[in-house]
């Protein structure tokens, strides 16, 4: 009976919006979460990278929202190349139901307000935008996952992201754990638990590791803020460096809604990824080797990481409605470095690329949208389709499959590989290249600055050594 009363008191203590879902997080509520974080003696101030935004204020129905800010910190980012090819991040998380619409008012916390002609809203469907004085009024609709980016007053170094998802209701039980408010540490999932929820407005500073199949959901934030970043070395427990990870081959995850920031290495770890699903997940990171997704399905997700965004290492992958922002390192879709075996039946559809900070003109080590590096093993990649890809900004290179200029020792193959309905605003800085006679890619409806890629102009966009590898239709 005593334990029953403890459970009842715990449920009554939880905010109603945790159990019943809520539309947004108030700034005043999240200030309490950060106050608990700041009282945590285990986090040195010099390693903090997460706070409420000081640049943007946002309101709905007169209430001030929490605008999150994952920011660059020179105490953490010590390499000039990374510092120069990353931007700060501000975002708002909304949870809107079918037919629900909210008007979001944004204020730039600077003396002169906002210039309408220098403010861009990208990626939001069915949204109307207007200016009233120094306020931007943005209508946002529910009913579908939305990933939008606003560049306010031409400030490309401080993008503001708007994430819209369906409301999620979470509750604790014998097999489900709710990590509301502020928590820290490594949560090793016990065998009796198969669901972990981080609700909207919660901040979990740590990681989650399981030896069995798990589901992680909610619209809250998980981070390894303050944990030393380093690459994986032999005899280390790799999952400890990831925000959410499962041990063992063929162990699966389903991750829904959460925002993952500042991993010590990868955002998520599962191997080889068969059956793992990500839905409505958002990933932010600055440092090297902070890859995002590996699994069978990546749906309605967002990625702004500083390495590979999606690893296409297995067969039967579906990626749909992914929004990305490329940074200084890595590729959006990576087929691998070397031997990851033969693969087939890979479908990538409805991709939005907001920015590509890889667009320096140096092309020796090309970071690209689609990549297969050093694939000098006798594997076959086949039955692949990339479809409906929209870029809002130029890219360094669209597709590169090379062996670093070395001679080929084996006979890997690429076949039945189709790329269609691509929109690029201008010519990539570096030519596309596929430096193997056994690699063949068919390109359809590929527009660059409004000009269709054809057999007549293909040499303007593809390396001379690779012309015979592309079939243009």
Coordinates of C-alpha atoms in Angstrom, one line a residue:
X1 CA 0.0 0.0 0.0
X2 CA 2.9 2.4 0.8
X3 CA 4.3 1.9 -2.7
X4 CA 0.9 2.5 -4.2
X5 CA 0.6 5.9 -2.5
X6 CA 4.1 6.8 -3.6
X7 CA 3.1 6.0 -7.2
X8 CA -0.1 8.1 -6.9
X9 CA 1.8 11.0 -5.5
X10 CA 4.4 10.7 -8.3
X11 CA 1.6 10.8 -10.9
X12 CA -0.1 13.8 -9.3
X13 CA 3.3 15.6 -9.1
X14 CA 3.9 15.2 -12.8
X15 CA 2.7 18.2 -14.9
X16 CA -0.5 17.4 -16.6
X17 CA 1.1 18.3 -19.9
X18 CA 3.5 15.4 -19.5
X19 CA 0.8 12.8 -19.3
X20 CA -1.7 14.4 -21.7
X21 CA 0.5 16.0 -24.3
X22 CA 1.1 19.7 -24.9
X23 CA 1.5 22.0 -27.9
X24 CA 4.7 23.8 -26.9
X25 CA 7.1 24.5 -24.0
X26 CA 7.0 27.8 -22.2
X27 CA 10.2 29.6 -21.6
X28 CA 9.5 30.0 -17.9
X29 CA 9.0 26.2 -17.6
X30 CA 12.3 25.3 -19.4
X31 CA 14.2 27.9 -17.3
X32 CA 13.4 25.6 -14.4
X33 CA 14.9 22.6 -16.2
X34 CA 18.0 24.6 -17.0
X35 CA 18.2 25.7 -13.4
X36 CA 18.4 22.1 -12.4
X37 CA 21.0 21.5 -15.1
X38 CA 23.1 24.5 -13.9
X39 CA 23.0 23.2 -10.3
X40 CA 24.6 19.9 -11.5
X41 CA 28.2 20.1 -10.3
X42 CA 29.2 17.4 -12.7
X43 CA 28.9 19.8 -15.7
X44 CA 31.7 22.4 -16.0
X45 CA 30.5 25.8 -17.3
X46 CA 33.3 25.8 -19.9
X47 CA 31.7 22.7 -21.5
X48 CA 28.1 23.9 -21.8
X49 CA 26.7 24.1 -25.3
X50 CA 23.0 24.3 -24.7
X51 CA 20.7 27.0 -23.4
X52 CA 17.7 29.1 -24.2
X53 CA 18.1 31.4 -27.2
X54 CA 19.2 35.0 -26.5
X55 CA 18.7 36.0 -30.1
X56 CA 15.1 35.0 -30.8
X57 CA 11.9 35.4 -28.8
X58 CA 8.7 33.6 -29.8
X59 CA 5.1 33.8 -28.7
X60 CA 1.9 31.9 -29.2
X61 CA -1.4 33.4 -27.9
X62 CA 0.7 35.9 -25.9
X63 CA 2.7 33.2 -24.1
X64 CA 6.5 33.1 -24.5
X65 CA 7.9 29.9 -25.8
X66 CA 11.2 28.2 -25.2
X67 CA 13.5 28.8 -28.1
X68 CA 16.4 26.3 -27.7
X69 CA 20.0 27.2 -28.6
X70 CA 22.6 24.6 -29.3
X71 CA 25.7 26.8 -29.7
X72 CA 29.3 26.6 -30.7
X73 CA 31.8 26.7 -27.8
X74 CA 35.5 27.2 -28.5
X75 CA 36.4 25.3 -25.3
X76 CA 34.8 22.3 -27.0
X77 CA 35.4 23.0 -30.7
X78 CA 39.1 23.5 -30.9
X79 CA 39.7 22.8 -34.6
X80 CA 39.5 25.9 -36.8
X81 CA 38.1 24.0 -39.7
X82 CA 35.1 22.8 -37.7
X83 CA 34.6 26.2 -36.2
X84 CA 34.5 27.8 -39.6
X85 CA 32.2 25.3 -41.2
X86 CA 29.4 25.1 -38.6
X87 CA 26.7 27.5 -37.5
X88 CA 24.8 28.0 -34.2
X89 CA 21.3 26.4 -34.0
X90 CA 18.1 27.8 -32.6
X91 CA 14.8 25.8 -32.7
X92 CA 11.2 25.7 -31.6
X93 CA 9.4 22.4 -31.0
X94 CA 5.7 22.3 -31.6
X95 CA 3.2 19.5 -31.2
X96 CA 0.1 20.1 -33.3
X97 CA -2.8 17.8 -34.0
X98 CA -4.8 17.3 -37.2
X99 CA -6.4 20.5 -38.4
X100 CA -4.7 22.4 -35.6
X101 CA -3.1 25.8 -36.5
X102 CA -1.1 28.2 -34.5
X103 CA 0.2 31.7 -35.2
X104 CA 3.8 32.0 -34.1
X105 CA 5.2 35.5 -33.5
X106 CA 8.9 35.9 -33.7
X107 CA 11.0 38.8 -32.5
X108 CA 14.7 39.3 -33.3
X109 CA 16.3 40.6 -30.1
X110 CA 18.3 43.3 -31.8
X111 CA 17.8 47.0 -31.8
X112 CA 16.6 47.3 -35.4
X113 CA 14.2 44.4 -35.5
X114 CA 13.8 42.4 -38.7
X115 CA 14.1 43.3 -42.4
X116 CA 11.3 41.5 -44.3
X117 CA 13.2 41.5 -47.6
X118 CA 16.1 39.7 -45.9
X119 CA 14.1 37.1 -44.1
X120 CA 13.6 33.6 -45.7
X121 CA 11.2 30.9 -44.6
X122 CA 12.1 27.5 -46.2
X123 CA 10.6 24.1 -46.0
X124 CA 7.3 24.9 -44.3
X125 CA 4.2 23.9 -46.3
X126 CA 0.9 25.8 -46.1
X127 CA 2.4 28.5 -43.9
X128 CA 1.6 32.2 -44.4
X129 CA 4.2 34.8 -43.4
X130 CA 3.6 38.5 -42.6
X131 CA 5.4 41.2 -40.7
X132 CA 3.8 43.5 -38.1
X133 CA 6.4 46.1 -37.1
X134 CA 9.5 44.2 -36.0
X135 CA 7.5 40.9 -35.5
X136 CA 7.3 38.0 -38.0
X137 CA 4.0 36.3 -37.9
X138 CA 4.0 32.7 -39.1
X139 CA 1.0 30.4 -39.3
X140 CA 1.9 26.8 -38.7
X141 CA -0.4 23.9 -39.3
X142 CA -0.5 20.4 -37.9
X143 CA -1.5 17.1 -39.5
X144 CA 2.0 16.4 -40.9
X145 CA 5.5 16.5 -39.7
X146 CA 7.2 19.7 -40.7
X147 CA 10.9 20.7 -40.7
X148 CA 11.3 24.4 -41.6
X149 CA 14.2 26.8 -41.5
X150 CA 14.1 30.6 -41.1
X151 CA 17.0 32.8 -41.9
X152 CA 16.1 36.1 -40.2
X153 CA 17.4 39.3 -41.5
X154 CA 20.0 37.6 -43.7
X155 CA 21.8 36.0 -40.7
X156 CA 22.9 32.7 -42.2
X157 CA 25.1 31.9 -39.2
X158 CA 22.2 31.7 -36.7
X159 CA 19.4 29.7 -38.4
X160 CA 16.1 29.2 -36.6
X161 CA 14.4 25.8 -37.2
X162 CA 10.8 25.1 -36.7
X163 CA 9.9 21.5 -35.9
X164 CA 6.2 20.4 -36.0
X165 CA 5.2 16.9 -34.9
X166 CA 2.0 15.2 -33.7
X167 CA 1.4 15.4 -29.9
X168 CA 2.7 12.4 -27.9
X169 CA 1.1 11.1 -24.7
X170 CA 3.5 9.4 -22.4
X171 CA 3.0 7.6 -19.1
X172 CA 5.1 5.5 -16.8
X173 CA 4.4 1.8 -16.1
X174 CA 6.2 -1.4 -15.1
X175 CA 7.7 -1.6 -18.6
X176 CA 7.9 2.1 -19.5
X177 CA 10.1 4.8 -17.9
X178 CA 9.4 8.6 -18.2
X179 CA 12.4 10.9 -18.0
X180 CA 10.7 14.2 -17.5
X181 CA 12.3 17.5 -16.3
X182 CA 16.1 17.2 -16.0
X183 CA 18.0 14.0 -15.6
X184 CA 21.6 13.0 -16.1
X185 CA 23.7 9.8 -16.4
X186 CA 23.8 6.6 -18.3
X187 CA 20.6 4.7 -18.2
X188 CA 21.2 1.0 -18.7
X189 CA 17.8 -0.3 -19.6
X190 CA 16.8 -3.2 -17.3
X191 CA 15.3 -6.3 -19.0
X192 CA 11.8 -5.5 -17.7
X193 CA 11.7 -2.1 -19.5
X194 CA 11.2 -1.7 -23.2
X195 CA 10.1 1.9 -23.5
X196 CA 11.7 5.1 -22.5
X197 CA 10.0 8.4 -22.9
X198 CA 11.6 11.9 -22.9
X199 CA 8.5 14.2 -23.0
X200 CA 8.3 17.6 -24.6
X201 CA 10.0 20.1 -22.3
X202 CA 12.4 17.5 -20.8
X203 CA 16.2 17.5 -21.0
X204 CA 18.1 14.2 -20.5
X205 CA 21.9 14.8 -20.2
X206 CA 23.3 11.4 -20.7
X207 CA 22.8 8.3 -22.8
X208 CA 20.6 5.3 -23.0
X209 CA 22.0 1.8 -23.6
X210 CA 20.1 -1.5 -23.9
X211 CA 20.9 -5.1 -24.5
X212 CA 17.4 -5.8 -25.9
X213 CA 15.0 -4.2 -28.3
X214 CA 13.7 -0.8 -27.1
X215 CA 11.5 2.1 -28.0
X216 CA 12.6 5.7 -27.2
X217 CA 10.0 8.3 -27.7
X218 CA 8.7 11.8 -26.7
X219 CA 9.5 15.2 -28.0
X220 CA 12.2 16.1 -25.5
X221 CA 16.0 16.4 -25.8
X222 CA 18.8 14.0 -25.2
X223 CA 22.4 15.2 -25.0
X224 CA 25.9 14.2 -23.9
X225 CA 26.7 17.8 -23.2
X226 CA 29.9 18.0 -21.2
X227 CA 31.1 14.5 -22.2
X228 CA 34.5 14.3 -23.8
X229 CA 34.3 13.7 -27.5
X230 CA 36.5 11.0 -29.0
X231 CA 36.6 8.4 -31.7
X232 CA 35.9 4.7 -31.2
X233 CA 38.9 2.5 -30.2
X234 CA 39.3 -1.2 -29.9
X235 CA 38.2 -2.8 -26.6
X236 CA 36.0 0.2 -25.8
X237 CA 32.3 -0.1 -25.3
X238 CA 31.2 1.9 -28.3
X239 CA 27.5 2.4 -27.2
X240 CA 28.7 4.5 -24.3
X241 CA 29.7 7.2 -26.8
X242 CA 26.3 7.3 -28.4
X243 CA 23.2 9.1 -27.1
X244 CA 21.0 6.0 -27.7
X245 CA 22.5 2.6 -28.4
X246 CA 21.7 -1.1 -28.3
X247 CA 24.3 -3.8 -27.9
X248 CA 24.4 -7.1 -29.9
X249 CA 23.8 -8.0 -33.5
X250 CA 20.2 -7.7 -34.7
X251 CA 19.1 -5.9 -31.6
X252 CA 16.6 -3.2 -32.7
X253 CA 15.5 0.3 -31.7
X254 CA 12.5 2.4 -32.6
X255 CA 13.1 6.1 -31.9
X256 CA 10.3 8.6 -32.3
X257 CA 10.2 12.3 -31.9
X258 CA 13.3 13.0 -29.8
X259 CA 15.9 15.6 -30.5
X260 CA 19.5 14.4 -30.1
X261 CA 22.4 16.8 -29.6
X262 CA 26.1 16.8 -28.8
X263 CA 26.8 13.0 -28.8
X264 CA 30.3 11.9 -27.7
X265 CA 30.5 10.1 -31.0
X266 CA 27.5 8.8 -33.0
X267 CA 24.0 9.9 -32.2
X268 CA 22.6 6.4 -32.4
X269 CA 24.3 3.0 -32.4
X270 CA 22.8 -0.3 -33.7
X271 CA 24.3 -3.0 -35.8
X272 CA 23.7 -3.8 -38.5
X273 CA 20.4 -1.9 -38.2
X274 CA 17.9 -4.3 -39.8
X275 CA 14.5 -3.4 -38.4
X276 CA 15.5 -0.2 -36.6
X277 CA 13.2 2.7 -37.3
X278 CA 13.6 6.5 -36.7
X279 CA 10.5 8.6 -37.0
X280 CA 10.3 12.3 -36.5
X281 CA 13.8 12.4 -35.0
X282 CA 16.0 15.5 -35.0
X283 CA 19.8 15.4 -34.7
X284 CA 22.3 18.2 -34.2
X285 CA 26.1 18.0 -33.7
X286 CA 29.3 19.9 -34.5
X287 CA 32.1 17.5 -34.0
X288 CA 33.7 14.9 -36.2
X289 CA 32.3 11.3 -36.3
X290 CA 28.9 12.4 -35.1
X291 CA 27.0 10.3 -37.6
X292 CA 23.2 10.3 -37.3
X293 CA 21.1 7.4 -38.7
X294 CA 21.7 3.7 -39.4
X295 CA 18.7 1.5 -39.7
X296 CA 15.9 0.2 -42.0
X297 CA 13.6 3.2 -42.0
X298 CA 14.3 7.0 -41.5
X299 CA 11.0 8.8 -41.8
X300 CA 10.2 12.6 -41.2
X301 CA 13.6 13.1 -39.7
X302 CA 16.0 16.1 -39.6
X303 CA 19.8 16.0 -39.5
X304 CA 22.4 18.7 -39.0
X305 CA 25.5 16.7 -38.1
X306 CA 29.2 16.9 -38.9
X307 CA 29.6 13.6 -40.5
X308 CA 27.5 11.1 -42.4
X309 CA 23.8 11.8 -42.1
X310 CA 22.5 8.4 -43.2
X311 CA 24.5 5.2 -43.5
X312 CA 23.2 2.9 -46.3
X313 CA 25.0 -0.2 -45.1
X314 CA 22.2 -2.8 -45.4
X315 CA 19.5 -3.9 -47.8
X316 CA 15.9 -2.9 -47.7
X317 CA 16.2 0.7 -46.5
X318 CA 13.5 3.3 -46.8
X319 CA 14.3 7.0 -46.3
X320 CA 11.4 9.4 -46.7
X321 CA 10.9 13.1 -46.0
X322 CA 14.3 13.7 -44.5
X323 CA 15.5 17.3 -44.1
X324 CA 19.3 17.9 -43.9
X325 CA 21.8 20.7 -43.4
X326 CA 25.3 19.6 -44.4
X327 CA 28.3 20.8 -42.4
X328 CA 32.0 20.8 -43.0
X329 CA 32.6 17.0 -42.8
X330 CA 30.8 13.9 -44.1
X331 CA 28.1 13.2 -46.6
X332 CA 24.3 13.0 -46.6
X333 CA 24.0 9.4 -47.9
X334 CA 27.1 7.2 -47.3
X335 CA 27.3 3.7 -48.8
X336 CA 30.5 3.2 -46.8
X337 CA 34.2 3.2 -46.7
X338 CA 35.4 -0.1 -48.0
X339 CA 33.6 -3.4 -47.3
X340 CA 30.1 -3.3 -46.0
X341 CA 28.8 -6.1 -48.3
X342 CA 26.4 -6.1 -51.2
X343 CA 23.1 -4.3 -50.8
X344 CA 19.9 -3.9 -52.7
X345 CA 16.4 -2.4 -52.5
X346 CA 17.2 1.1 -51.2
X347 CA 14.6 3.8 -51.6
X348 CA 15.2 7.5 -50.8
X349 CA 12.4 9.9 -51.4
X350 CA 11.4 13.5 -50.7
X351 CA 14.6 15.0 -49.4
X352 CA 15.1 18.6 -48.5
X353 CA 18.6 20.1 -48.2
X354 CA 18.6 23.5 -46.5
X355 CA 22.3 24.3 -46.7
X356 CA 25.6 22.8 -47.6
X357 CA 28.6 24.3 -45.8
X358 CA 30.8 21.9 -47.8
X359 CA 30.7 24.3 -50.8
X360 CA 34.3 25.3 -50.7
X361 CA 35.9 25.1 -54.1
X362 CA 38.6 22.6 -53.1
X363 CA 37.7 19.3 -54.6
X364 CA 40.5 16.9 -53.7
X365 CA 38.6 15.2 -50.9
X366 CA 35.0 15.8 -52.0
X367 CA 32.2 15.7 -49.5
X368 CA 29.1 14.9 -51.5
X369 CA 25.4 14.3 -51.2
X370 CA 25.7 10.7 -52.3
X371 CA 29.0 8.9 -51.6
X372 CA 30.8 5.6 -51.7
X373 CA 34.5 5.8 -50.6
X374 CA 37.2 3.3 -51.3
X375 CA 34.7 0.5 -52.4
X376 CA 37.5 -1.7 -53.7
X377 CA 35.8 -5.0 -52.8
X378 CA 33.7 -7.3 -55.1
X379 CA 30.4 -6.2 -53.8
X380 CA 27.2 -5.2 -55.7
X381 CA 24.9 -2.2 -55.0
X382 CA 21.7 -2.5 -57.0
X383 CA 18.0 -1.6 -57.1
X384 CA 18.5 1.9 -55.7
X385 CA 16.3 5.0 -56.3
X386 CA 16.8 8.5 -55.1
X387 CA 13.7 10.6 -55.9
X388 CA 12.4 14.1 -55.3
X389 CA 15.4 16.0 -53.9
X390 CA 15.2 19.7 -53.3
X391 CA 18.2 21.9 -52.5
X392 CA 17.8 25.5 -51.2
X393 CA 21.5 26.3 -51.6
X394 CA 24.5 25.0 -53.7
X395 CA 26.3 21.8 -52.9
X396 CA 30.0 21.0 -53.2
X397 CA 29.3 17.8 -55.2
X398 CA 26.2 15.7 -55.8
X399 CA 27.6 12.2 -56.3
X400 CA 31.0 10.8 -55.8
X401 CA 32.1 7.1 -55.9
X402 CA 35.9 6.8 -56.0
X403 CA 38.9 4.9 -54.8
X404 CA 41.0 8.0 -53.9
X405 CA 42.6 7.9 -57.3
X406 CA 44.1 4.5 -56.8
X407 CA 43.9 1.6 -59.3
X408 CA 41.1 -0.9 -58.8
X409 CA 42.1 -4.4 -57.5
X410 CA 38.6 -5.9 -57.6
X411 CA 35.3 -5.7 -59.5
X412 CA 32.6 -4.0 -57.4
X413 CA 29.4 -3.1 -59.3
X414 CA 26.7 -0.5 -59.2
X415 CA 23.6 -1.3 -61.3
X416 CA 19.9 -0.4 -61.5
X417 CA 20.7 2.8 -59.7
X418 CA 18.3 5.7 -60.5
X419 CA 18.4 9.4 -59.5
X420 CA 15.4 11.4 -60.5
X421 CA 13.6 14.7 -60.0
X422 CA 16.5 16.7 -58.5
X423 CA 16.4 20.5 -58.1
X424 CA 19.7 22.3 -57.6
X425 CA 19.8 26.1 -57.5
X426 CA 23.2 26.3 -59.2
X427 CA 26.1 24.3 -60.5
X428 CA 28.0 22.3 -57.8
X429 CA 31.5 23.5 -57.2
X430 CA 32.9 20.1 -57.9
X431 CA 32.0 17.7 -60.8
X432 CA 30.2 14.5 -60.1
X433 CA 32.4 11.4 -60.6
X434 CA 32.1 7.6 -60.5
X435 CA 35.6 6.3 -61.2
X436 CA 34.8 2.6 -62.0
X437 CA 33.7 1.2 -65.4
X438 CA 31.3 -1.2 -63.5
X439 CA 29.4 1.6 -61.9
X440 CA 26.3 2.8 -63.8
X441 CA 23.8 5.5 -62.6
X442 CA 20.8 6.6 -64.5
X443 CA 19.8 10.3 -64.1
X444 CA 16.3 11.6 -64.9
X445 CA 14.7 15.0 -64.6
X446 CA 17.8 16.6 -63.1
X447 CA 17.6 20.5 -63.1
X448 CA 20.5 22.8 -62.2
X449 CA 19.6 26.5 -62.1
X450 CA 16.5 25.6 -64.2
X451 CA 18.6 23.9 -66.9
X452 CA 18.0 20.2 -67.5
X453 CA 20.9 17.8 -67.4
X454 CA 21.2 16.3 -71.0
X455 CA 23.5 14.2 -73.0
X456 CA 24.6 17.5 -74.7
X457 CA 25.6 19.4 -71.5
X458 CA 26.5 16.5 -69.2
X459 CA 30.2 17.2 -69.5
X460 CA 29.7 20.5 -67.7
X461 CA 28.7 18.7 -64.6
X462 CA 30.4 15.3 -64.7
X463 CA 34.1 14.4 -64.6
X464 CA 35.5 13.4 -68.0
X465 CA 36.6 10.1 -66.6
X466 CA 33.1 9.4 -65.5
X467 CA 31.0 10.4 -68.5
X468 CA 30.4 6.8 -69.5
X469 CA 29.1 5.9 -66.0
X470 CA 26.0 8.2 -66.3
X471 CA 23.0 7.5 -68.4
X472 CA 21.0 10.7 -68.8
X473 CA 17.3 10.6 -69.6

